[in-house]
Each structure stands twice: as C-alpha cells, then as structure tokens.
PDB file of C-alpha atoms and ligand atoms in Angstrom:
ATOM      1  CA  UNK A   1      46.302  69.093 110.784  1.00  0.00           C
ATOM      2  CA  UNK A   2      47.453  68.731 114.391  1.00  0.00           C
ATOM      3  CA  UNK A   3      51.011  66.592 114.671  1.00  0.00           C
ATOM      4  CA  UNK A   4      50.370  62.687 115.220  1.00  0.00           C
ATOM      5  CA  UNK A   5      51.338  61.411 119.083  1.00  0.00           C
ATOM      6  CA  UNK A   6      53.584  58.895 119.598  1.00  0.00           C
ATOM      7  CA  UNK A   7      53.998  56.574 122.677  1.00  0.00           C
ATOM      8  CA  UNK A   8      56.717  54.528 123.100  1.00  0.00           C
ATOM      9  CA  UNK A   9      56.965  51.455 125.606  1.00  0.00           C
ATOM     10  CA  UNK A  10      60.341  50.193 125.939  1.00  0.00           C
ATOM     11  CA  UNK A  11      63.633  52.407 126.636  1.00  0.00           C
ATOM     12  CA  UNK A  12      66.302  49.815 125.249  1.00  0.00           C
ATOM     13  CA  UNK A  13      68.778  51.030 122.487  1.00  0.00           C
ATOM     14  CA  UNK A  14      65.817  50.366 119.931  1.00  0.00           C
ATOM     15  CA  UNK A  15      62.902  52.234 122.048  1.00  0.00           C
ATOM     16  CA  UNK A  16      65.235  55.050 123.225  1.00  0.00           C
ATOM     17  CA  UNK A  17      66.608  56.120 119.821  1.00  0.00           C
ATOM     18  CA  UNK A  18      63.151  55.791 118.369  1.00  0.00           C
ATOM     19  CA  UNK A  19      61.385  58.475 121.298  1.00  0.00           C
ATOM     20  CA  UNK A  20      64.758  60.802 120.957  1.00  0.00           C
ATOM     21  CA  UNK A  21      64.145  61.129 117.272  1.00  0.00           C
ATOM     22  CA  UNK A  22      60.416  61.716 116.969  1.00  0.00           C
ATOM     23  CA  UNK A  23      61.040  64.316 119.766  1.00  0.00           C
ATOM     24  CA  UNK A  24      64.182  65.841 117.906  1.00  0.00           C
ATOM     25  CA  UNK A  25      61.735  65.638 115.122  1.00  0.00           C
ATOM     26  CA  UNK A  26      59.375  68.158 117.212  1.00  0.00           C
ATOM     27  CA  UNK A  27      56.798  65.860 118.096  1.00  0.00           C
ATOM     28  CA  UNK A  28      54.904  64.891 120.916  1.00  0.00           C
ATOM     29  CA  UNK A  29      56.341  61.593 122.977  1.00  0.00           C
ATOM     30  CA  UNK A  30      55.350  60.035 125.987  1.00  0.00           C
ATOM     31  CA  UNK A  31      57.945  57.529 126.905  1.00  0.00           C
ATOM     32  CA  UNK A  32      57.238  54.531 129.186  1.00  0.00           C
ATOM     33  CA  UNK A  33      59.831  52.210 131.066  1.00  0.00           C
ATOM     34  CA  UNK A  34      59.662  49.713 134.242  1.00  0.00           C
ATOM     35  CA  UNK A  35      63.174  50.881 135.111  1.00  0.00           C
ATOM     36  CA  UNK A  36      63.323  54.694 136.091  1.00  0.00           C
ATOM     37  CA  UNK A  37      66.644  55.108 135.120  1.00  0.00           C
ATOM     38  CA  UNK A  38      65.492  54.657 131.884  1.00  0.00           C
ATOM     39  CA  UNK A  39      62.983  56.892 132.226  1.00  0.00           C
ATOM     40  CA  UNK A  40      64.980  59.479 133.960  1.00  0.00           C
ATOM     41  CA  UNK A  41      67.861  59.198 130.928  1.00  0.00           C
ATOM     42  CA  UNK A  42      64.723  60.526 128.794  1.00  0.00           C
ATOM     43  CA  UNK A  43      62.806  62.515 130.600  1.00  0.00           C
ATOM     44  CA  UNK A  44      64.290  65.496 129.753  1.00  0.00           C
ATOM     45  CA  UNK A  45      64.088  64.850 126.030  1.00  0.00           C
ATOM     46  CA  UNK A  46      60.471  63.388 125.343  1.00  0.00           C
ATOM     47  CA  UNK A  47      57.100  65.301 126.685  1.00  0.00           C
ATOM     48  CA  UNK A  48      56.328  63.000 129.121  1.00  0.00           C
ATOM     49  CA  UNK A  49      58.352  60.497 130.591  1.00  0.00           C
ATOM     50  CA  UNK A  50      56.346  57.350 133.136  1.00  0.00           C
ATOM     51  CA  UNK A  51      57.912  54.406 135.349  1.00  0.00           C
ATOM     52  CA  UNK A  52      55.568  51.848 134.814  1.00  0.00           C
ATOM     53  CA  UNK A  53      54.741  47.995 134.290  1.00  0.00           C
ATOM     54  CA  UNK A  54      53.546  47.954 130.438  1.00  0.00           C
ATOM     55  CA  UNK A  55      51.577  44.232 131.473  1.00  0.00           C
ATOM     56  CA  UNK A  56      49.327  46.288 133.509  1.00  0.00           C
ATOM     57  CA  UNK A  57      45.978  46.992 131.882  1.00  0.00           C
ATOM     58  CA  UNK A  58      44.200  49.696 134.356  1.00  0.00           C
ATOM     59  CA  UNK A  59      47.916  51.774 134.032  1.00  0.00           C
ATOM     60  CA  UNK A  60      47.356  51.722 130.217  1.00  0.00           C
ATOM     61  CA  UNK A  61      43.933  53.048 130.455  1.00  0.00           C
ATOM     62  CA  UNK A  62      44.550  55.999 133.031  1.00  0.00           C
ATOM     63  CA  UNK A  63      47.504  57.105 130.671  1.00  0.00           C
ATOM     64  CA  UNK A  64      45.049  57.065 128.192  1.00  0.00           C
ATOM     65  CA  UNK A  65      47.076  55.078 125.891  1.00  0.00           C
ATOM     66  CA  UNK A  66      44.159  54.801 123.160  1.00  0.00           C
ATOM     67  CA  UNK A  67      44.186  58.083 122.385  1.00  0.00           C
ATOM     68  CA  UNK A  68      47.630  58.393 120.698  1.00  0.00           C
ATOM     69  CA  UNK A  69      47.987  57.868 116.880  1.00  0.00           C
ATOM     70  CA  UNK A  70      50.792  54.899 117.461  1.00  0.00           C
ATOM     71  CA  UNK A  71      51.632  52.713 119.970  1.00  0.00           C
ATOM     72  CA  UNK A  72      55.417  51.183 119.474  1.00  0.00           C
ATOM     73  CA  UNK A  73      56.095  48.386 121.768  1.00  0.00           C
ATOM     74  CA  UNK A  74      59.854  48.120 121.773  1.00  0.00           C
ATOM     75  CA  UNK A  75      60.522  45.433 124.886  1.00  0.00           C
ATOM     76  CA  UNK A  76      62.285  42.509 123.775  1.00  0.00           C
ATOM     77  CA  UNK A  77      63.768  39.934 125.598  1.00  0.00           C
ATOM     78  CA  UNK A  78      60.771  39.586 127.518  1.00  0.00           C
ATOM     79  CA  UNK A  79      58.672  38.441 125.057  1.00  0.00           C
ATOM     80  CA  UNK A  80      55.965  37.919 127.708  1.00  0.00           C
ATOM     81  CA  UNK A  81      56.037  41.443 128.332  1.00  0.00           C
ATOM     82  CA  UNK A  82      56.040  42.122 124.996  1.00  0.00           C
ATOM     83  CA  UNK A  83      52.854  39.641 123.945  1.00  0.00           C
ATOM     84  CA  UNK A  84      50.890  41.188 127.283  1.00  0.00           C
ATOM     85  CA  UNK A  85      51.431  44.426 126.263  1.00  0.00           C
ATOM     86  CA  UNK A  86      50.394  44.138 122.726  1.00  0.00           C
ATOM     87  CA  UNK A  87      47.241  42.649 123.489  1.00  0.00           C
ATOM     88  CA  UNK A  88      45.840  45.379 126.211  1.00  0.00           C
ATOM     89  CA  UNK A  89      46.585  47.817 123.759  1.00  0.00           C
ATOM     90  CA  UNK A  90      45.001  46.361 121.032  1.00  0.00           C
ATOM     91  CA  UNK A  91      41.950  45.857 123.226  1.00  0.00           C
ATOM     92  CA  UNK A  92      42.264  49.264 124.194  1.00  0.00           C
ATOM     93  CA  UNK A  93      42.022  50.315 120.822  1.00  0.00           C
ATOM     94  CA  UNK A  94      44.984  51.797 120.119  1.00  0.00           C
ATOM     95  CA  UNK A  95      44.613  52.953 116.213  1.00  0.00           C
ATOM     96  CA  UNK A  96      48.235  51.824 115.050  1.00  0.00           C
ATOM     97  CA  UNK A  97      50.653  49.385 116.900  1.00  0.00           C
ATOM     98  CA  UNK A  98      54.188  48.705 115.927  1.00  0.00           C
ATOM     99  CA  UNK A  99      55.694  45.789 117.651  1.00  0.00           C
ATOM    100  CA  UNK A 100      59.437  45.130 118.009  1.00  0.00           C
ATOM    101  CA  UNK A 101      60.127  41.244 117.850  1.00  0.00           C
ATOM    102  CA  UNK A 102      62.920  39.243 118.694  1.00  0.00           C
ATOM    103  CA  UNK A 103      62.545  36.224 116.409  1.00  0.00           C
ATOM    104  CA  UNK A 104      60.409  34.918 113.837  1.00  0.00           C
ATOM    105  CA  UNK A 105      57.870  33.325 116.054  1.00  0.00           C
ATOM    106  CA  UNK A 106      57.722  36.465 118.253  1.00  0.00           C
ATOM    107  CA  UNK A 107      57.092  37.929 115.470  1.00  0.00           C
ATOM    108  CA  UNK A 108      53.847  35.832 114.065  1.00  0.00           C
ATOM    109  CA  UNK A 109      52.243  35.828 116.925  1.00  0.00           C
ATOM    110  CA  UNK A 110      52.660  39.835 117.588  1.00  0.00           C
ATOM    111  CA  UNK A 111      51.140  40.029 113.757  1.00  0.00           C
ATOM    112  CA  UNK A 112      48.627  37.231 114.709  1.00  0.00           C
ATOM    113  CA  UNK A 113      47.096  39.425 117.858  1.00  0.00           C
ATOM    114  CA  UNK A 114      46.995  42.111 115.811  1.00  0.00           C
ATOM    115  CA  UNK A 115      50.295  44.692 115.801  1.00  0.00           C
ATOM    116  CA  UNK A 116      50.121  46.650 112.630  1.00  0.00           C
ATOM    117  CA  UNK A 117      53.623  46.475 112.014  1.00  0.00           C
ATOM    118  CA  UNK A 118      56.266  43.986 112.919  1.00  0.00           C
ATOM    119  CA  UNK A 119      59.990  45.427 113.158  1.00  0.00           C
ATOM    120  CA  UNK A 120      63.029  42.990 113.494  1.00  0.00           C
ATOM    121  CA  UNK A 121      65.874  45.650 113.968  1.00  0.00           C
ATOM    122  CA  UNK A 122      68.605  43.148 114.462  1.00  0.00           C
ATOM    123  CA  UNK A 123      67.509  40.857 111.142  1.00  0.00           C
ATOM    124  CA  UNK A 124      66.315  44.109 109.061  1.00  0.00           C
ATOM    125  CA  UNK A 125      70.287  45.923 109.638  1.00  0.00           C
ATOM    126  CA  UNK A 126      71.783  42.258 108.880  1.00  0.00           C
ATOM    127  CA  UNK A 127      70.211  41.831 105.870  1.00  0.00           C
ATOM    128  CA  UNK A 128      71.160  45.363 104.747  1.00  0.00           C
ATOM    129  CA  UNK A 129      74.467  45.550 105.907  1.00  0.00           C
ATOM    130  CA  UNK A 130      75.098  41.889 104.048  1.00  0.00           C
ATOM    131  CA  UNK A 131      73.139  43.560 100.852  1.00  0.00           C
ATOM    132  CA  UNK A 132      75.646  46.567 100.945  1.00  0.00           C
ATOM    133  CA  UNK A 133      78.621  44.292 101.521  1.00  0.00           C
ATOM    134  CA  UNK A 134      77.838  41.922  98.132  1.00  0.00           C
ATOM    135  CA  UNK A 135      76.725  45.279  96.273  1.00  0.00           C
ATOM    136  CA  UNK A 136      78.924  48.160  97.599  1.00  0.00           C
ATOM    137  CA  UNK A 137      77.136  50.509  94.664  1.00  0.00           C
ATOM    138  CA  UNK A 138      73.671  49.983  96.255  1.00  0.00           C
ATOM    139  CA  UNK A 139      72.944  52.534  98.610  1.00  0.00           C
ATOM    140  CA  UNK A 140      69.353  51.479  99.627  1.00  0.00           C
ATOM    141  CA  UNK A 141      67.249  48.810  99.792  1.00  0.00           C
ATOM    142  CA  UNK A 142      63.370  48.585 100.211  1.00  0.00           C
ATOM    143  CA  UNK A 143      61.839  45.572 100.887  1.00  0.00           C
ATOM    144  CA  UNK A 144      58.214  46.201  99.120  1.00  0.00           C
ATOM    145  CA  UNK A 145      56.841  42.350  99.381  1.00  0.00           C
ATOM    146  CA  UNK A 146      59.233  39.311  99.385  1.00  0.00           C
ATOM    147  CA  UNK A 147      59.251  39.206  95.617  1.00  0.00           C
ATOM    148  CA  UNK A 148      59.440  43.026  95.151  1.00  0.00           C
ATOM    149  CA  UNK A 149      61.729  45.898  95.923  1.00  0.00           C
ATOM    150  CA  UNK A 150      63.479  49.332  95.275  1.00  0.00           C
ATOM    151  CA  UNK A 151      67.006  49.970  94.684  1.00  0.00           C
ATOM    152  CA  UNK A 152      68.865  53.324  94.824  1.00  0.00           C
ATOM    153  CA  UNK A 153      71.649  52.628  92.823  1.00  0.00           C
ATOM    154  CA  UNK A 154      74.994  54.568  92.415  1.00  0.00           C
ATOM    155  CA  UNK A 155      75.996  54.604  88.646  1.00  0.00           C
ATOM    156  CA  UNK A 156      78.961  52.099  87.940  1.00  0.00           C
ATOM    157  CA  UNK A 157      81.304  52.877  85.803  1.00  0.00           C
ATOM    158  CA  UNK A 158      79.888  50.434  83.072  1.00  0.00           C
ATOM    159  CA  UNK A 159      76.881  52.769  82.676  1.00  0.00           C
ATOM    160  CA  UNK A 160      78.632  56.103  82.487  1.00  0.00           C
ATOM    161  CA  UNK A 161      77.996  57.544  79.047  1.00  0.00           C
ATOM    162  CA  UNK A 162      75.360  55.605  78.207  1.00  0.00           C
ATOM    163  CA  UNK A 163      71.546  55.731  77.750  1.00  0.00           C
ATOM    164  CA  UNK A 164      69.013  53.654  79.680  1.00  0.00           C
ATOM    165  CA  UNK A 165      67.953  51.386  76.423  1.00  0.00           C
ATOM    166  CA  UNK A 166      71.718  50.883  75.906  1.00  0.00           C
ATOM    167  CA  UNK A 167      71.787  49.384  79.547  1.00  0.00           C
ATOM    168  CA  UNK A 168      68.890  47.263  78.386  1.00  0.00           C
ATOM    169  CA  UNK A 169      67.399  47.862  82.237  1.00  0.00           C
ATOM    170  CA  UNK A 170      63.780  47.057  80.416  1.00  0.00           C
ATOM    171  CA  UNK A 171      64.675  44.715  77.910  1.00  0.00           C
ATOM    172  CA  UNK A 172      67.590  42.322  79.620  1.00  0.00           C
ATOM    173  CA  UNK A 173      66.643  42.549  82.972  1.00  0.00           C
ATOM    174  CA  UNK A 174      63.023  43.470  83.473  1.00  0.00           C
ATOM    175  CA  UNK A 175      63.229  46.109  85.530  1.00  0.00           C
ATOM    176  CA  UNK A 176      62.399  49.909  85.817  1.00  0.00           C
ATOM    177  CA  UNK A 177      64.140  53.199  86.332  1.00  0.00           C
ATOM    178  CA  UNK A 178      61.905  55.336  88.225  1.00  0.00           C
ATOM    179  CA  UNK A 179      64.122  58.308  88.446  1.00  0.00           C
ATOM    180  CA  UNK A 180      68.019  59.316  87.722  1.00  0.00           C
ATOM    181  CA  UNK A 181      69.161  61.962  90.632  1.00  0.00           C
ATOM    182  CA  UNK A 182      71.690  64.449  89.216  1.00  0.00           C
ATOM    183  CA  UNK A 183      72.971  65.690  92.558  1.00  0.00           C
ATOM    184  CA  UNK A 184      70.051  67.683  93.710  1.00  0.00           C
ATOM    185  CA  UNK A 185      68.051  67.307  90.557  1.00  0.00           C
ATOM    186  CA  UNK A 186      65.722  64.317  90.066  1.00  0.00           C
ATOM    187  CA  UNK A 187      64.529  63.280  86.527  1.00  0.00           C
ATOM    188  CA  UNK A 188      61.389  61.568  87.501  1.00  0.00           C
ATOM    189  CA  UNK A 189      60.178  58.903  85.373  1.00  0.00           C
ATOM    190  CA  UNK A 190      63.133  58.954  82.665  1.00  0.00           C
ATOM    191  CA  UNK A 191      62.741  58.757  78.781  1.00  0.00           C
ATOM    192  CA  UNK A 192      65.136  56.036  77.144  1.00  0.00           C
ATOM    193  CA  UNK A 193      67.540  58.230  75.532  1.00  0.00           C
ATOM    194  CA  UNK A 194      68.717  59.834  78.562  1.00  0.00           C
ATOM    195  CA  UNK A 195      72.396  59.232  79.602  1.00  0.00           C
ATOM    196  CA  UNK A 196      73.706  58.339  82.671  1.00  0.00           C
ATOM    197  CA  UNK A 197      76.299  60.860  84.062  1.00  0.00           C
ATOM    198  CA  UNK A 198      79.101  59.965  86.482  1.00  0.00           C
ATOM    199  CA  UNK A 199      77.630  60.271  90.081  1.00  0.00           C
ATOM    200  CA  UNK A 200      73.987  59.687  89.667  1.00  0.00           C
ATOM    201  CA  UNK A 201      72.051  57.724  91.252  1.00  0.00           C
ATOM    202  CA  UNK A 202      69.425  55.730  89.961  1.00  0.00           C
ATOM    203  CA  UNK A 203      66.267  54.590  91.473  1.00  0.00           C
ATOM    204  CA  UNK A 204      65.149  51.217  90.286  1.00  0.00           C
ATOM    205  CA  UNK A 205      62.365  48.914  90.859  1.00  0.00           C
ATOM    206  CA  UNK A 206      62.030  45.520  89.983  1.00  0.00           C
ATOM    207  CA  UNK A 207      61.420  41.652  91.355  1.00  0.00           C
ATOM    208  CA  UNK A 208      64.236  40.836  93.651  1.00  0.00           C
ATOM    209  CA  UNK A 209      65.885  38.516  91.758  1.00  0.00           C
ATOM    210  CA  UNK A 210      66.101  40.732  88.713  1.00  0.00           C
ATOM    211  CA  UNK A 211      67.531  43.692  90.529  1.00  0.00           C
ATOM    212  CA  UNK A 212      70.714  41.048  92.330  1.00  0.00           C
ATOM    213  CA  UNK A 213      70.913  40.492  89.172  1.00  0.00           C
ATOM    214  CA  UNK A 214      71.348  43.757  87.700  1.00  0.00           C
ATOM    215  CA  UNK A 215      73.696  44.772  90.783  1.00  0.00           C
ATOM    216  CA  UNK A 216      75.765  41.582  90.045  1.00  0.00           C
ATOM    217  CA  UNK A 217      76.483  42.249  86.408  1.00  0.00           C
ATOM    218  CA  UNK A 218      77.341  45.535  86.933  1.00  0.00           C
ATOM    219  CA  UNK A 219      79.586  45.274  89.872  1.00  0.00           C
ATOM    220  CA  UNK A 220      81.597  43.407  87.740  1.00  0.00           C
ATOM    221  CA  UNK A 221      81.923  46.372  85.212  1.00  0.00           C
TER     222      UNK A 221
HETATM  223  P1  ATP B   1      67.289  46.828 122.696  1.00  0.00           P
HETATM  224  O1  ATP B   1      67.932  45.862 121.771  1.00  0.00           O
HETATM  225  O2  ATP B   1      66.435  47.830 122.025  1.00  0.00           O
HETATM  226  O3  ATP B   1      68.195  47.427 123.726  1.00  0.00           O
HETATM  227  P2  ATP B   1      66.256  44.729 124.262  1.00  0.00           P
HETATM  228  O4  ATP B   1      65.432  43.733 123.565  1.00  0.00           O
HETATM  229  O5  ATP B   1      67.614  44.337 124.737  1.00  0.00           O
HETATM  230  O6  ATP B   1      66.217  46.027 123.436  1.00  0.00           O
HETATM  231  P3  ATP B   1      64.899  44.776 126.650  1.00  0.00           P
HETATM  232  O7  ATP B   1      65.811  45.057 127.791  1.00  0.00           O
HETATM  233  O8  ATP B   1      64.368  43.445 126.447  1.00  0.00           O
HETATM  234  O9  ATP B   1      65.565  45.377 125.442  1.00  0.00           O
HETATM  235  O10 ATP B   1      63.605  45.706 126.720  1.00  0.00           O
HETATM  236  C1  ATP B   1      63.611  47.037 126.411  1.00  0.00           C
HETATM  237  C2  ATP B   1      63.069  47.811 127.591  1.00  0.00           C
HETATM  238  O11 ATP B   1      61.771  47.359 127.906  1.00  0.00           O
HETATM  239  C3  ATP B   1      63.903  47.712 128.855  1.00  0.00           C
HETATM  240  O12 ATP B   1      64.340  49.011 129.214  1.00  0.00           O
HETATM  241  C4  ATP B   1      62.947  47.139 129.883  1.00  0.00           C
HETATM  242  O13 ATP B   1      63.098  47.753 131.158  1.00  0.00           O
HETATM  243  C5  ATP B   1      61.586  47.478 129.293  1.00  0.00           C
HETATM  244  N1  ATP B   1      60.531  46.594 129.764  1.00  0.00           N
HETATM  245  C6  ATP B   1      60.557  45.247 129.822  1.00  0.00           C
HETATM  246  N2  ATP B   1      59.398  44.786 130.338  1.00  0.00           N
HETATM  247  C7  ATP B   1      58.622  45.868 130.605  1.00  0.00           C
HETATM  248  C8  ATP B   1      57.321  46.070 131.142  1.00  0.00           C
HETATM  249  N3  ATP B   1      56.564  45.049 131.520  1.00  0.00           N
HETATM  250  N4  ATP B   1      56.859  47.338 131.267  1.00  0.00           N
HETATM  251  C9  ATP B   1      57.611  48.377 130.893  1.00  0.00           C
HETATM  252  N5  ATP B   1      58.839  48.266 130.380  1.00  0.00           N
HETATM  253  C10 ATP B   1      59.350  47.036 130.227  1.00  0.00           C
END
C-alpha cells in the first residue's frame, strides 16, 4: 500500500512540529506558509515546502491539494484564515481535514463546515497536564466520548500483591482491565486471578467518572 500524503497549512509551533514529525516519520509532506521564513525554516526537512496565501482557492487547486490523503489546517489566530481555508478545501474535496481551533466556537463552526477532526492543542495539553497533576500514577489519558475513556495506569502500591477481583475493578467500580503490561510483556485481556506485580501498568477502560474514581481511591493507598 503506497504511504498516505500529508499537507500541512500553517508553520506555527503546532503546524511545524506536526510536518517535522510525519517527515522524521518518512513520509511525504508538503508544507505551506504565507511567511517564507517559515517556509524556508522547513524546507529542508519536508518534501516540498510553498509560500503561499492558504484563502486563495485557484493556489489550492494548482497544488493539487485534493489529491493528498489529509489536509491539516494549523493557522490560528486568524480564524478567518482558518474558516476560508477549511471551506476551499472541503469544496475541493480533500478526503480528510483536520482543523486546529482556537476556541470553542472556532471550533463548531470548523466541525459545522465540515473538518473531520477538530484539535484544540492548548485545551487538550491543559486538561492532561491538570489530569496528571490530580493523578500522578496515570500515565495516559484517552478521551473516547465525553462519558468514556482509557486509562494507562501505573500500579499503586495498594494493588501490589493482589489479584484483579481482590481490587474489585469489576465489581466496586465498574470498570475493565483490558491488559496488565509486565515491562515488555502485555497480558491482553486478563483472567481475575492474576496478580498485580510492582511496576505494571494497567490499561483500564471505563465511564469517566468511574475511572477518577478509581484513580482517587487509590492515590490515597
Ligand atoms: P501556534 O500556536 O501553532 O504557533 P498560532 O495559532 O500562534 O499557532 P498563527 O501565527 O496564528 O499560529 O498561525 C500559524 C501559521 O499560519 C503562521 O505561520 C501564519 O503565517 C500562517 N498563516 C496564517 N494565515 C495564513 C494564510 N492565509 N495562508 C497561509 N498561511 C497562513
């Protein structure tokens, strides 16, 4: 299968570091700013690197913008820009859009003309940073619907030695252990007699709520 193609409009901190690491990552990049210094800071690094004005639909089309796999529109404090840009590319047909936004309402109406995905870097790192600050034993997070999510859980000592009905996971708190990682070694899908061993890490899904408060009553341990 031949490697996906990225575009990126946008050279910021959040555009940049995305186009450096899908090229780091070996594939193919073209990079698009209005400020050639921006450009020229990536040129070397991405396939192809292009000065141009984003709001301007014939440039889109001649550098044939619909044929790449995504689209990520990373401009954000013009949110003009940003809205303008979305829309040409969605008319151009551009098979998958990300859109960077800068604020909720940004955000709704970059979802509402039709950006795949919606990314709020600033809000997404505060919330995780705060999450990692009230539970210093979770090492991930993922958000999988506002009710939902995914922890990655460090064992606290309260757990150490014991099996995962003795943590009552299930029964107290109503969630599920997908898998316990034993440094490299993943048990997927544990059995309830299986202990937990200082250092793993547990993988844990569950409604929100249930998982805080799973963190919380172990953090006390
Ligand atoms: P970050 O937080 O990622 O640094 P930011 O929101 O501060 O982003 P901005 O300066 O708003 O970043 O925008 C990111 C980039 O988008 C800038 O390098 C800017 O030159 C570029 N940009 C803005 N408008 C356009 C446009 N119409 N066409 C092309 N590039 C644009």
């Amino acid at each position: 299968m031949p490697k996906k193609q990225f575009a990126v409009i946008g050279l910021g901190r959040f555009g940049s570091s995305v186009a450096r690491f899908l090229s780091e990552m070996k594939y193919e990049v073209l990079a698009i700013d209005n400020n050639s210094e921006r450009v020229q800071s990536l040129a070397h690094i991405v396939t192809q690197a292009v000065t141009a004005d984003s709001t301007d639909e014939e440039t889109l089309r001649a550098l044939g913008l619909r044929n790449f796999d995504v689209v990520v529109v990373a401009i954000g404090s013009d949110i003009q820009a940003s809205i303008l840009t979305t829309l040409i590319l969605k008319e151009l047909g551009v098979p998958r859009l990300v859109a960077k936004a800068q604020n909720d309402l940004h955000g709704k109406v970059l979802a509402r003309i039709g950006a795949d995905r919606v990314i709020f870097p600033e809000r997404d790192m505060g919330l995780r940073v705060a999450h990692q600050l009230i539970s210093p034993n979770i090492l991930e997070h993922i958000e999988l619907s506002p009710e939902y999510g995914i922890v990655e859980m460090e064992a606290a000592s309260g757990m150490i030695g014991r099996n995962l009905r003795e943590l009552g996971i299930r029964a107290e708190f109503g969630c599920s252990v997908l898998a316990i990682k034993t440094g490299n070694r993943m048990n997927i899908s544990p059995g309830a007699e299986d202990l937990i061993r200082e250092g793993d890490v547990l993988v844990i899904v569950g409604r929100n709520q249930d998982l805080h408060r799973l963190e919380r009553s172990y953090a006390e341990s």
